[in-house]
Structures are given as structure tokens and as C-alpha cells.
Amino acid sequence: MLGFLQQDIQYLPGVGPQRKKLLNNELGIFKNEDLLQYYPYKYIDRTQLYAIRDLTGDMAFVQVKGRILGFETFQMGPRKQRLVAHFSDGQGVMDLVWFQGIKWIKDHYHVNEEYVVYGKPTVFQGRINISHPEIDKLENVHFDNLKLHPAYITTEKMKNSALTSRQMGKIIESLVSLMPPLPETLPDFIIEKFHFISRDKAMRDIHCPHDNKSLADARARLKFEELFYIQLNILRYAADQRRKYRGYTFYRVGETFNEFFKNHLPFDLTNAQKRVIREIRTDVGSGKQMNRLLQGDVGSGKTLVALMSMLIAIDNGYQACIMAPTEILAEQHLATIREFLGSMNVSVELLTGIVKGKKREKVLRGLLDGSVNILVGTHAVIEENVQFARLGFVVIDEQHRFGVAQRAKLWSKSSNPPHILVMTATPIPRTLAMTLYGDLDVSIIDELPPGRKPVMTIHKWEDQETSLYNGIRQQVNAGRQVYIVFPLIKESEKMDLKNLEDGFERLKQVFPEFRLSKVHGKMKALEKEAEMQRFVKGETQILVATTVIEVGVNVPNASVMVILNAERFGLSQLHQLRGRVGRGADQSYCILVSTHKLSNDTKKRIDIMCQTNDGFEIAEADLKLRGPGDLEGTQQSGMAFDLKIADIARDGQLLQYARDEAQSVIDNDPDSKRPEYRLLWNRLYELKKTNINWGAIS
């Protein structure tokens, strides 16, 4: 059996050396198994015939039986024609329309012969028409064999070589007909529990379904299996790590923590913050290494939770480190932590690319002799010459900005792996978190500190500049500050978008009475930092920027965020930018400015932003609109496995079942030795030998 699946696709009917090369290069399909797992992206319903009188312009693809009454040709300019065939089923008339291949159509299809046509109906000048329909002679259509036809994604090069979706369907159909029975890859107890069909039947029905039920059964089986083995791999990896690495045990909450809690806490902790600190306290006292993901919206108080956790490490004789993706954010963390600690006897130092010379040497000595308690830094922290005396607790902020290999280097800084707290202000939908960060325990801060008012989000059209500028002027005159975000630095010939360079000059003319700063990613670090600091200190009232301010700017006095060409930004990015305001006690505003040309998805994005401030609601919507691969950060986070059939955005319930079942297997067979689970472990081993990167995800 394995022999057939591993055979080169070249020897399948309809492939040959040329098409083999094309499928290798375009789709990464080399052997029969690859082709078998190249699933259809949709199905064309050829099970039903429609009457012309029942057709409307908003219907999906339809199938109609009838005869051609006559042809008409219309000139559309030099050397361009439109061919129209009037087609009737005896009760109504519609038009079939072609803009190319006209000679071939006239040669092959004839008046008064009966055909079955298939295509997407639209309305033109009050008449139903189908452009470039599929046409079969009536005598070639077997009505007792009408079925769902699979449609496969093909590339431009494939189409140019006549390897269309239909041709792919024929090749795969021949593969399925030649295929011997497939062995089972799930044990009987899982198949019976969920009433799944066999893997063999699922693989045949996914490509050649007889009806909607057989298709639904095949999809459920194959989606579950794909998600189940991903979860089994993640959970077994996490269980192995917990057994393999003993974490440092923090036995006590001591003087440092208690002094901070009694005398330096800037405000009362929310219930959510208290809950998360308890979860972290339990982890670090358990003797096992902690790997925890802390999610919370901008301004929810994650940094305070991280600091209090680091103080527990200090009380137990260990050092702590917080790693941020940018120098600006690292410096902000340093300032925030020092401000929180006040006069406390805790040494907090900074290590970034701009800390050089004697200052750098002093920090490195302090880490090595243990006199530095907390290190705040960027990627500089993971350089080889940075060594700690006793590193026990690591906080990674905005973790999607760091690669897996970079995070792993932190482990080498300590004899035992330190406890890891991963923080993100990008809310991650539950289903995505289970897959991307499946080996991490998850904590969520779902409350904002008291006194914070939700940001009011307003949509304006780009031709409403006067009212926009009046609103900005009003806020600045009241003593507030404003961000104005552009999507581009310089004008692009390809995209008609607002650009920062021209916009900055125009805004200086619009607001001659105010001082403006300009920040973008192409500026030198020191220049950018100087401009940022002018805004932070209140020396400038308006900060004109690109998305470099998305993470790491904390100006409580800023009350307005204006995002130009908002239609060009994803939901998560809009939400992150909005999080720059609303950090003080005053009412803050986010103004989304767009053109009038908006797609349906873009309208939905803007409506969602105006309706809710809930980051998780926004993240779920973003996942549904854009899919997991497009969400910011997921590509860098190690989402290296490609889902071939499951959809994290839409298969959340199935994912939960798969995870629960995988956890049950891990609990019942932690050493992977029980005979009733041997099939699962063998299959997992097979999958890991394939070209999928199933490495540790977080």
C-alpha cells in the first residue's frame, strides 16, 4: 500500500514528464500521496437542473437543459466581438455570451441541438445571461450520474499548459480509481466515538462525492484527523518538556514583593490581574518549568503583572529579564519599571544595541556577579557574551516578533531553563492559540484598570477633512495631543494612498499654530527616538507617523488617533493603533478615514472597529475575514505546518474535540507504550518524517 502512495506521479494517466515537472514546481506535488492530499477548494453542484424562469442574478452556479435558438455577433471595437447565443428551455429564454474563442464556439455548437449549460447567471439589460458557460451535449449527460464536481486551485502556468481544474479532476479521479484500499490511521475507539467513516472512504469521497452527505462525512473525518495529529504532537512535546526539564522552584513570596505590594503599587489590581498572578505563583512554585502566554489588551496592566512576577524570582535569589522587540519599547519598559519601583533597592538595567562601551561592560559585569536584578533589553540579550549569575524568570513581550530559535537561546543562559512568561497585546483567538501556542498555558487579563474610558471610534470619508481638522484643533486647544498615521512614507506610483512626506508638509500648513513631529521606519534610530521624545515630553502636539508607533509608545495625554487610508490596514493592526490612545482619564477618539471605494470585507472591518473595543472579538472577526496565515505574527511564530483541509477560523469546535482527544491519549499513555495507542504513535512518527516542519511551536 505504501508503495502505491509513494510512487512518482509521472506514471499516472494524464501526467507524464512535462506535467510532472509543472506539478513539482507549482504545487510541490511529487508522489501519489501528495496528489491525494491536494483537496478541492470548492464543489460545483451538478445534481440539480434549473428552469430559466427561476434564475436570478444573485444565484450561484446553475445548470440548465435546453436548445440554442440562434446566434448574434456584436462588434465591440477594432478586432473585438461579442457572441450571443439565445438559449431556451421551452418556458423561458436566456443569453449565453462569449468574448473570445468565438470561431471555435460557432464550429462546435449548433442551432436547435439540445445541450446542458452550466455557469453563473447575471442580469444584463433586463435579461438573464451566462458568460463563457460550460456546455455538454445532452446525449453525453447521464442524469442518473449527476454529482458534485470538485474544483481545484490551479496557477497561471498550469492553465497555460492546459492543466485546468477540470484536468486536475480527471487526473485525481484516475488516481482514486487505481488506488488500493487505504490503511486506517485512527484507532477504532476514536472512529466509533465520533461516528467517522473510514479513511479509505473519506479519501475517495472528498474527491468524488456522490452527494452533500458523503462530502460532509469525508470532510469531518479528514479535518479531525489533521487537527488531531497536530494537537497530539504539540501536547506530547509539552508533556516531554515538562518531564525533561525541572523548573526552578520559587518557594516563597518575600520582602521585595511585599514591600512593593504595600508601598509602591500604583493602583489597586483588577480581579483579572490578581487571578493571573495567582496562576503564575502556582506555576513557579510547582517545581516544573512555567511556559505561560499572557494575553491582554493594550493598557490592561500586563507590565505590572510581569514586574510582580519578576519580584517573586528576586525574592527567591534569582535574576529576571524582560525582552522587547524594539529599543523604544525596551526603554519604555525600563522607565515604567523604575517608576513603579521608586526608591526600592532593586537594580534594573538596560541592554540594547545603543548601550555601548563602559556602560555596556558595567551591565554585563552586574549580570555575571548577580548585582543586576532585572535586565530590560532587545535581541541584544541573547548574544553569547551576555551571561547571568542565576537567570530564573524571563518575560518576552510581543512574542510574535521573535523567532523560535531566538527564544530558545534564552534557555542556554541558565543551568535549568528559566520560567517563561510570553506577553502579547495582540489578542489571539482561542482556536489559533490552541494551535500556535498549544504547548503554553494561557492567562487572560480581560479587565481594564478602573477610570479608563473606552475609546470612541468614528469613521469619516476622506472628503470630510474640514470637520476632521476642526476636531483635531479642538482637542489640541484643550491641551491634548494627536497621532496621525499614514500608510506610506513616500508616494507610490502603484497605489493611490496618502503618503507621509507630502502629508507632513500639508499638515504644517493646515496647523501653523501647532508643533509637529514626524516618525517613520526609514529614519535613523537616534533621529526617530529624538522625535518620539519630543512628543512624549509634550514639546510637539501632533505626531505624524507610519505604523512604527503601533507598539511601544505610551503618552497618556494623547487623546486622538487618526488613521488615514484605514481600508489598507487589517483589524488587528487598527486595534493596536487605537490602543495608543485612551491611556489617560480623558475621553479619547480613534478616527478611521477612508475612500468611498470599499469592499464588503473592508466595510465589515471598519464597522467592527466602530462597534467594539473588545480585542478578542476583533481578533475572532479578523481570523474569519483574513484566515490564520495572514494574521500578524502567525507566520513568524512557527506556524510551519500547512493545513490542507481544516480551517482554524471555521473549525473551532472540531479543533476542541481533537485537542481533548489528544490530551486524553497523552494522559492515558504518557510513555507512548500502550498497545492500544501504537497505531497513533506510529502514524505520528510517519508524519514527522514527511517534509512538514512539526517542530516545537512556541
XYZ file of C-alpha atoms in Angstrom:
698
model
C 0.000 0.000 0.000
C 2.695 2.459 0.981
C 4.357 1.576 -2.315
C 1.451 3.000 -4.327
C 1.218 6.213 -2.291
C 4.976 6.796 -2.587
C 5.032 6.269 -6.376
C 6.104 9.139 -8.637
C 3.091 10.993 -10.121
C 4.711 10.828 -13.578
C 3.246 7.353 -14.141
C -0.377 8.327 -13.518
C -2.673 8.557 -16.592
C -2.697 12.156 -17.847
C 0.560 13.262 -16.157
C 3.827 12.303 -17.893
C 7.250 14.037 -17.592
C 6.167 17.588 -18.579
C 3.155 17.805 -16.282
C 5.110 16.088 -13.523
C 7.670 18.928 -13.659
C 4.880 21.515 -13.619
C 3.161 19.918 -10.601
C 6.527 19.623 -8.805
C 7.368 23.300 -9.306
C 3.938 24.898 -8.985
C 2.268 22.855 -6.221
C 5.042 20.823 -4.592
C 3.327 17.590 -5.675
C 5.843 14.773 -6.250
C 4.173 11.487 -5.342
C 0.687 9.970 -5.380
C 0.161 10.746 -1.701
C 0.797 14.471 -2.325
C -1.778 14.461 -5.115
C -4.299 12.581 -2.987
C -3.971 15.283 -0.328
C -4.464 18.083 -2.851
C -8.056 18.625 -1.804
C -10.704 20.526 -3.827
C -11.295 24.098 -2.659
C -14.981 24.001 -3.652
C -17.569 21.762 -5.319
C -19.800 22.515 -8.284
C -23.310 21.213 -7.755
C -24.334 19.341 -10.903
C -27.093 17.413 -9.130
C -29.894 19.851 -9.964
C -31.456 21.279 -13.155
C -32.990 24.776 -13.034
C -35.764 26.372 -15.103
C -34.742 29.611 -16.838
C -37.771 31.419 -15.389
C -36.458 30.692 -11.842
C -32.993 32.178 -12.398
C -31.909 35.446 -10.753
C -28.709 37.480 -10.993
C -27.624 36.771 -7.404
C -27.655 32.956 -7.692
C -24.508 30.810 -7.569
C -23.623 28.455 -10.423
C -26.627 26.756 -12.064
C -27.311 24.053 -14.642
C -29.985 24.396 -17.370
C -31.167 21.999 -20.119
C -32.398 23.435 -23.451
C -31.589 24.277 -27.079
C -29.849 27.128 -28.924
C -32.410 29.215 -30.884
C -29.842 31.298 -32.772
C -26.553 33.248 -32.664
C -25.881 37.011 -32.870
C -22.487 38.706 -33.214
C -21.849 42.286 -31.994
C -18.809 44.418 -32.835
C -17.117 45.902 -29.752
C -14.437 47.990 -31.409
C -11.463 47.121 -33.619
C -10.982 43.328 -33.775
C -13.250 42.747 -30.761
C -16.542 40.888 -30.887
C -19.218 39.588 -28.566
C -21.064 36.386 -29.493
C -24.541 35.835 -28.009
C -26.497 32.576 -28.251
C -30.216 32.764 -27.389
C -30.946 29.664 -25.328
C -34.382 28.312 -24.376
C -35.699 25.508 -22.167
C -39.184 25.812 -23.732
C -40.501 28.057 -20.933
C -38.021 30.923 -20.909
C -35.109 32.428 -22.864
C -31.632 33.468 -21.658
C -28.405 34.558 -23.358
C -25.109 32.696 -23.476
C -22.251 35.156 -24.041
C -18.640 34.762 -25.256
C -15.957 37.418 -25.701
C -13.248 35.086 -27.031
C -12.953 31.723 -28.768
C -15.896 32.788 -30.941
C -14.914 30.795 -34.088
C -14.487 27.597 -32.025
C -17.921 28.088 -30.385
C -19.667 28.567 -33.764
C -17.950 25.473 -35.173
C -18.864 23.212 -32.229
C -22.344 24.287 -31.095
C -25.371 24.370 -33.413
C -28.876 25.829 -33.555
C -31.726 23.530 -32.458
C -29.419 20.951 -30.865
C -30.030 20.199 -27.161
C -27.391 20.986 -24.569
C -26.855 21.199 -20.816
C -25.211 24.530 -19.907
C -23.570 25.399 -16.615
C -22.391 28.771 -15.278
C -23.025 31.823 -13.103
C -26.197 33.746 -14.057
C -26.120 37.553 -14.165
C -28.581 40.175 -15.428
C -27.695 42.438 -18.379
C -30.232 44.913 -19.800
C -33.025 43.056 -18.035
C -32.135 39.596 -19.416
C -30.532 36.624 -17.685
C -27.183 35.695 -19.242
C -24.257 33.364 -18.525
C -20.784 34.347 -19.758
C -18.496 31.608 -21.071
C -20.666 28.711 -19.830
C -19.596 25.080 -19.729
C -21.637 23.231 -22.398
C -22.221 19.484 -22.845
C -24.313 17.785 -25.497
C -27.468 16.402 -23.926
C -26.663 12.879 -25.146
C -23.355 12.962 -23.173
C -25.021 13.837 -19.841
C -26.175 10.873 -17.730
C -28.829 12.303 -15.417
C -28.695 9.331 -13.074
C -24.993 10.128 -12.549
C -25.192 13.872 -11.881
C -23.000 14.710 -8.888
C -20.889 17.297 -7.075
C -17.858 18.139 -9.220
C -14.632 19.054 -7.367
C -12.832 22.291 -8.278
C -9.058 22.551 -7.711
C -6.909 25.655 -7.372
C -4.556 25.987 -10.351
C -1.826 28.516 -11.156
C -1.406 30.659 -14.273
C 1.429 28.429 -15.550
C -0.761 25.334 -15.130
C -3.642 26.938 -17.029
C -1.270 27.974 -19.822
C -0.265 24.301 -20.138
C -3.922 23.164 -20.249
C -3.676 21.789 -16.705
C -7.009 23.289 -15.639
C -9.160 22.473 -12.615
C -11.160 20.063 -14.784
C -7.992 18.327 -15.995
C -6.705 18.062 -12.395
C -10.041 16.470 -11.501
C -9.619 13.840 -14.232
C -6.064 13.008 -13.092
C -7.101 12.689 -9.447
C -10.166 10.646 -10.412
C -7.896 8.173 -12.187
C -5.599 8.123 -9.135
C -8.567 7.267 -6.878
C -9.778 4.525 -9.250
C -6.310 2.885 -9.305
C -5.777 3.231 -5.558
C -5.862 0.041 -3.442
C -7.741 0.231 -0.082
C -6.040 2.687 2.282
C -4.991 1.510 5.746
C -6.677 3.095 8.775
C -4.850 5.892 10.608
C -7.215 6.360 13.566
C -7.963 3.657 16.161
C -11.416 2.090 16.370
C -12.255 3.796 19.670
C -11.950 7.285 18.070
C -13.802 6.267 14.882
C -16.674 4.786 16.897
C -16.826 7.668 19.376
C -17.272 10.298 16.630
C -19.071 8.032 14.089
C -16.389 8.702 11.467
C -16.248 6.934 8.108
C -13.052 5.028 7.243
C -10.010 6.874 5.938
C -10.277 4.998 2.643
C -13.880 6.091 2.082
C -13.101 9.661 3.204
C -10.241 9.981 0.707
C -12.377 8.680 -2.140
C -15.437 10.768 -1.246
C -13.529 14.032 -0.772
C -12.541 13.901 -4.471
C -15.579 12.117 -5.898
C -18.552 12.819 -3.590
C -21.917 11.288 -4.535
C -23.939 13.859 -2.619
C -23.690 16.516 0.084
C -23.857 13.987 2.936
C -20.940 11.883 1.669
C -18.948 15.114 1.220
C -19.776 16.324 4.762
C -18.769 12.935 6.249
C -15.472 12.928 4.343
C -14.647 16.491 5.374
C -15.401 15.855 9.062
C -13.181 12.763 9.127
C -10.200 14.335 7.318
C -10.372 17.668 9.177
C -10.491 15.946 12.557
C -7.544 13.708 11.685
C -5.415 16.640 10.523
C -6.140 18.687 13.661
C -5.848 15.674 15.973
C -2.290 14.774 14.925
C -1.157 18.412 15.178
C -2.566 18.590 18.713
C -1.134 15.183 19.656
C 2.307 16.373 18.540
C 2.072 19.672 20.414
C 0.755 18.126 23.632
C 3.266 15.281 23.633
C 6.073 17.806 23.088
C 4.790 19.889 26.020
C 4.475 16.804 28.257
C 8.010 15.670 27.337
C 9.390 19.133 28.086
C 7.710 19.177 31.495
C 9.162 15.768 32.353
C 12.579 16.519 30.915
C 13.153 19.955 32.439
C 12.629 20.649 36.087
C 11.988 24.308 36.670
C 13.428 26.370 39.475
C 11.121 26.252 42.485
C 10.253 29.666 43.909
C 9.284 28.636 47.432
C 8.289 31.990 48.854
C 6.799 35.384 48.296
C 9.227 37.543 50.257
C 10.223 41.032 51.335
C 10.711 42.581 47.892
C 7.279 41.543 46.621
C 5.542 42.505 49.878
C 7.222 45.911 50.098
C 6.163 46.686 46.530
C 2.614 45.467 47.155
C 2.218 47.525 50.352
C 4.054 50.741 49.480
C 4.570 51.084 45.726
C 1.542 49.598 43.953
C 0.405 52.479 41.686
C -3.282 51.448 41.757
C -5.458 48.623 43.002
C -5.054 45.442 40.979
C -8.061 44.347 38.935
C -9.537 40.916 39.675
C -8.098 39.704 36.362
C -4.572 40.807 37.359
C -4.919 39.082 40.752
C -6.086 35.873 39.053
C -3.123 35.843 36.638
C -0.581 36.489 39.433
C -2.073 33.538 41.364
C -1.733 31.315 38.251
C 1.915 32.351 37.801
C 2.604 31.894 41.534
C 1.245 28.324 41.372
C 3.373 27.534 38.287
C 6.698 28.836 39.658
C 6.143 27.052 42.973
C 5.385 23.675 41.377
C 8.932 22.558 40.579
C 8.052 22.427 36.847
C 9.200 24.951 34.295
C 6.473 27.502 33.530
C 5.565 28.286 29.926
C 2.644 30.700 30.057
C 1.085 33.016 27.490
C -0.359 36.222 28.959
C -2.889 37.940 26.715
C -4.382 41.308 27.452
C -5.416 44.399 25.560
C -3.211 47.480 25.463
C -3.482 49.227 28.830
C -4.771 46.185 30.726
C -1.776 46.119 33.097
C 0.369 43.260 31.756
C 3.649 45.037 32.595
C 2.644 45.379 36.258
C 1.828 41.642 36.416
C 5.187 40.848 34.785
C 7.054 43.057 37.272
C 5.356 41.482 40.303
C 6.209 38.019 38.914
C 9.851 39.067 38.483
C 9.910 40.294 42.100
C 8.943 36.764 43.225
C 12.036 35.480 41.343
C 14.217 38.103 43.064
C 12.821 37.077 46.482
C 13.986 33.529 45.735
C 17.532 34.560 44.806
C 17.148 34.656 41.013
C 17.537 37.284 38.308
C 14.827 38.228 35.815
C 14.875 39.517 32.278
C 12.295 41.208 30.051
C 12.888 41.123 26.294
C 11.115 43.588 23.959
C 11.117 43.717 20.125
C 12.257 47.349 19.752
C 14.605 49.745 21.528
C 11.741 52.195 22.020
C 9.624 49.570 23.788
C 12.608 48.350 25.864
C 13.331 51.895 27.044
C 9.670 52.400 27.832
C 9.618 49.196 29.914
C 12.744 50.391 31.760
C 11.155 53.766 32.549
C 7.847 52.155 33.612
C 9.510 49.558 35.871
C 11.802 52.123 37.523
C 8.834 54.428 38.072
C 6.817 51.552 39.618
C 9.714 50.548 41.924
C 10.513 54.103 43.022
C 13.093 54.041 45.829
C 13.134 50.251 46.249
C 16.513 48.517 46.392
C 16.102 46.652 43.081
C 18.721 47.099 40.352
C 17.148 47.433 36.888
C 19.422 47.887 33.850
C 19.001 48.288 30.083
C 20.810 46.327 27.362
C 20.103 47.299 23.742
C 22.195 47.987 20.653
C 22.789 51.600 21.697
C 24.203 50.686 25.147
C 27.929 50.616 24.365
C 31.406 50.999 25.855
C 31.918 51.247 29.612
C 28.184 51.358 30.306
C 27.711 48.035 28.500
C 30.676 46.450 30.297
C 29.246 47.531 33.656
C 25.841 45.979 32.848
C 27.471 42.699 31.705
C 29.568 42.545 34.927
C 26.461 43.181 37.018
C 24.605 40.326 35.302
C 27.512 37.958 35.895
C 28.054 38.842 39.563
C 24.307 38.932 40.288
C 24.136 42.599 41.299
C 21.711 43.373 38.421
C 18.301 42.022 39.460
C 16.228 42.823 36.343
C 17.578 43.242 32.814
C 15.424 45.004 30.217
C 16.608 44.509 26.653
C 16.083 43.728 22.996
C 17.670 40.979 20.854
C 20.966 42.105 22.434
C 20.022 39.985 25.476
C 20.504 36.716 23.574
C 24.039 37.491 22.383
C 26.591 34.912 23.522
C 28.625 37.281 25.706
C 25.554 38.118 27.819
C 25.721 35.745 30.805
C 23.684 35.752 34.033
C 24.611 34.559 37.523
C 21.171 32.953 38.130
C 18.530 33.674 35.481
C 15.238 32.311 36.787
C 12.436 34.240 35.073
C 12.113 35.565 31.506
C 9.353 37.804 30.150
C 9.041 38.034 26.351
C 6.894 40.961 25.217
C 5.055 40.964 21.878
C 6.425 37.468 21.357
C 5.335 37.135 17.722
C 8.204 39.490 16.838
C 10.766 36.877 17.939
C 11.618 33.665 16.097
C 11.614 30.242 17.771
C 15.421 29.945 17.561
C 15.916 33.348 19.202
C 13.675 32.446 22.114
C 15.449 29.110 22.551
C 18.790 30.920 23.046
C 17.473 32.298 26.331
C 17.405 28.759 27.714
C 21.186 28.483 27.313
C 21.647 31.391 29.742
C 20.765 29.178 32.684
C 21.623 25.688 34.028
C 17.902 24.905 34.194
C 15.505 26.534 31.736
C 14.060 29.705 33.302
C 10.336 30.199 33.759
C 8.911 31.841 30.620
C 6.082 34.391 30.531
C 5.134 35.353 26.972
C 3.057 38.555 26.727
C 1.034 39.881 23.827
C -1.323 42.802 23.355
C -2.445 41.240 20.065
C -5.426 39.210 21.227
C -5.214 35.706 19.807
C -8.455 33.834 19.136
C -8.849 30.723 21.269
C -8.687 28.359 18.278
C -5.481 29.943 16.966
C -3.887 29.977 20.440
C -4.578 26.230 20.758
C -2.631 25.617 17.560
C 0.094 28.267 17.544
C 0.740 28.248 21.282
C -0.655 24.837 22.104
C 2.214 23.964 24.443
C 1.703 27.109 26.536
C -0.762 27.598 29.365
C -2.875 30.672 28.670
C -3.783 33.527 31.034
C -6.024 36.398 30.003
C -6.398 39.879 31.519
C -9.891 40.791 30.386
C -10.445 43.921 32.500
C -9.135 47.458 32.113
C -7.951 49.344 35.218
C -10.657 51.496 36.858
C -11.118 55.015 35.481
C -10.306 54.133 31.863
C -12.942 55.229 29.348
C -13.432 53.144 26.172
C -12.029 54.834 23.063
C -14.773 56.196 20.801
C -14.165 55.088 17.195
C -15.590 57.144 14.313
C -15.489 56.515 10.543
C -15.002 59.526 8.253
C -14.731 59.742 4.465
C -11.594 61.348 3.019
C -13.637 64.299 1.693
C -14.645 65.246 5.270
C -11.277 66.893 6.002
C -12.731 70.146 7.306
C -14.623 68.548 10.187
C -11.621 66.253 10.884
C -9.220 69.199 11.158
C -11.677 71.156 13.310
C -11.910 68.216 15.718
C -8.100 67.924 15.922
C -7.758 71.661 16.551
C -10.377 71.494 19.307
C -8.554 68.644 21.109
C -5.110 70.284 20.871
C -6.511 73.611 22.106
C -7.892 71.695 25.103
C -4.323 70.596 25.906
C -4.392 67.143 24.295
C -2.047 65.531 21.744
C -2.828 63.771 18.454
C -1.394 60.916 16.359
C -1.906 60.983 12.577
C -0.923 57.691 10.905
C -0.132 57.353 7.188
C 0.162 54.008 5.351
C 3.159 55.021 3.182
C 6.319 57.087 3.648
C 6.664 58.320 0.051
C 4.186 58.448 -2.806
C 3.773 55.176 -4.683
C 3.019 55.051 -8.391
C 1.191 51.761 -7.899
C -1.033 52.776 -5.001
C -3.011 55.950 -4.675
C -2.563 56.233 -0.917
C -1.899 59.079 1.460
C 1.866 59.395 1.944
C 3.651 60.733 4.984
C 6.220 63.057 3.376
C 3.659 65.113 1.416
C 1.110 64.826 4.220
C 3.529 66.173 6.823
C 4.195 69.299 4.746
C 0.465 69.836 4.159
C -0.387 69.368 7.850
C 2.211 72.007 8.794
C 0.275 74.429 6.560
C -3.123 73.339 7.983
C -1.910 73.710 11.607
C 0.617 76.579 11.553
C -0.129 77.294 15.214
C 0.952 73.811 16.406
C 4.304 71.982 16.580
C 4.537 68.661 14.689
C 6.862 65.630 14.924
C 7.474 63.085 12.166
C 8.418 59.412 12.716
C 8.807 56.523 10.261
C 10.779 53.291 9.967
C 13.327 54.625 7.441
C 14.671 57.227 9.894
C 17.888 56.564 11.830
C 17.266 55.192 15.330
C 18.597 58.262 17.177
C 16.654 60.681 14.961
C 13.468 58.658 15.411
C 13.980 58.452 19.174
C 14.550 62.237 19.413
C 11.292 62.945 17.548
C 9.413 60.450 19.737
C 10.782 62.027 22.891
C 9.673 65.500 21.775
C 6.120 64.151 21.544
C 6.355 62.185 24.815
C 7.532 65.340 26.648
C 4.732 67.408 25.124
C 7.078 69.634 23.096
C 5.080 68.750 19.956
C 1.290 68.434 19.809
C 0.862 66.278 16.680
C 2.877 63.165 15.850
C 2.738 62.260 12.136
C 3.844 58.654 11.749
C 3.636 55.310 9.977
C 2.799 52.122 11.867
C 6.141 52.230 13.743
C 4.088 53.625 16.633
C 1.876 50.538 16.710
C 3.856 49.092 19.611
C 5.717 50.865 22.346
C 4.508 54.438 22.725
C 2.830 55.464 25.961
C 1.593 59.058 26.044
C -1.411 59.342 28.410
C -2.036 62.922 27.207
C -2.639 61.762 23.594
C -6.397 61.556 23.056
C -6.849 61.301 19.257
C -5.638 58.647 16.816
C -6.306 59.493 13.156
C -5.664 56.599 10.723
C -5.613 57.655 7.060
C -6.477 55.105 4.352
C -7.861 52.913 7.130
C -9.081 50.493 4.464
C -5.435 49.447 3.914
C -4.984 48.115 7.470
C -6.008 44.798 8.998
C -8.286 44.641 12.027
C -5.553 43.662 14.492
C -3.345 46.497 13.264
C -6.179 49.033 13.564
C -6.874 47.769 17.089
C -3.181 48.043 18.051
C -3.001 51.604 16.717
C -6.189 52.544 18.557
C -4.538 51.257 21.744
C -2.081 54.166 21.634
C -4.860 56.452 22.911
C -7.256 56.032 25.818
C -4.351 55.633 28.252
C -5.355 58.582 30.420
C -8.584 59.518 32.208
C -9.906 61.747 29.367
C -12.273 60.612 26.618
C -10.218 59.529 23.601
C -11.109 59.147 19.932
C -9.952 56.982 17.028
C -10.852 58.404 13.595
C -10.763 55.957 10.678
C -10.507 57.898 7.411
C -11.177 56.006 4.170
C -12.001 56.441 0.499
C -15.547 55.800 -0.719
C -14.392 52.690 -2.641
C -14.688 49.977 -0.001
C -15.027 46.220 -0.495
C -17.531 44.279 1.606
C -14.744 42.898 3.809
C -13.332 46.376 4.370
C -16.761 47.736 5.335
C -17.089 44.868 7.821
C -13.650 45.677 9.315
C -14.496 49.341 9.793
C -17.952 48.526 11.225
C -16.421 46.084 13.733
C -13.890 48.713 14.845
C -16.671 51.273 15.377
C -18.859 48.784 17.275
C -16.462 47.221 19.783
C -13.277 47.782 21.799
C -13.039 44.089 22.737
C -9.729 42.827 21.350
C -10.771 39.175 21.383
C -13.982 39.885 19.482
C -11.890 41.810 16.943
C -9.305 39.011 16.694
C -12.023 36.396 16.065
C -13.508 38.607 13.331
C -10.045 39.150 11.831
C -9.405 35.409 11.761
C -12.699 34.823 9.928
C -12.092 37.637 7.433
C -8.430 37.017 6.679
C -7.601 33.449 7.718
C -4.809 32.400 10.101
C -1.896 32.738 7.698
C -2.482 36.455 7.233
C -2.819 37.416 10.870
C 0.098 39.479 12.019
C 2.733 37.376 13.668
C 1.427 33.922 12.870
C 3.872 33.406 10.014
C 6.844 34.223 12.272
C 5.556 32.220 15.195
C 6.358 28.847 13.720
C 3.048 28.061 12.055
C 5.087 25.929 9.712
C 2.567 23.155 9.235
C 0.204 23.820 6.335
C -3.388 22.880 6.992
C -4.517 21.036 3.885
C -8.230 20.789 4.673
C -9.042 22.087 8.169
C -9.789 25.781 8.707
C -8.909 27.154 12.119
C -11.318 30.068 11.679
C -14.312 27.858 10.997
C -13.484 24.501 12.576
C -13.117 25.674 16.163
C -15.440 23.057 17.634
C -13.701 20.242 15.752
C -10.338 21.574 16.937
C -11.556 21.460 20.543
C -12.695 17.825 20.127
C -9.334 16.952 18.545
C -7.390 18.614 21.365
C -9.478 16.957 24.091
C -8.996 13.552 22.465
C -5.239 14.132 22.065
C -4.974 15.188 25.727
C -6.823 12.040 26.749
C -4.299 9.920 24.818
C -1.353 11.731 26.492
C -2.918 11.269 29.941
C -3.596 7.549 29.372
C -0.286 6.732 27.673
C 2.357 9.268 28.827
C 5.249 6.985 27.815
C 3.772 6.066 24.392
C 3.981 2.334 25.194
C 0.430 1.018 25.472
C -0.520 -1.329 22.587
C -3.974 0.218 22.030
C -2.291 3.522 21.111
C 0.505 2.041 18.961
C -1.295 2.964 15.724
C -1.339 6.645 16.794
C 2.333 6.839 17.747
C 3.389 5.055 14.541
C 1.304 7.451 12.445
C 2.741 10.470 14.288
C 6.253 9.170 13.608
C 5.389 8.778 9.894
C 4.063 12.335 9.712
C 7.180 13.728 11.384
C 9.333 12.024 8.721
C 7.488 13.924 5.978
C 8.516 17.351 4.772
C 6.214 19.100 7.254
C 8.046 21.041 9.942
C 6.387 19.774 13.100
C 8.987 21.313 15.380
C 8.259 22.909 18.698
C 5.855 25.726 18.051
C 6.335 28.073 20.944
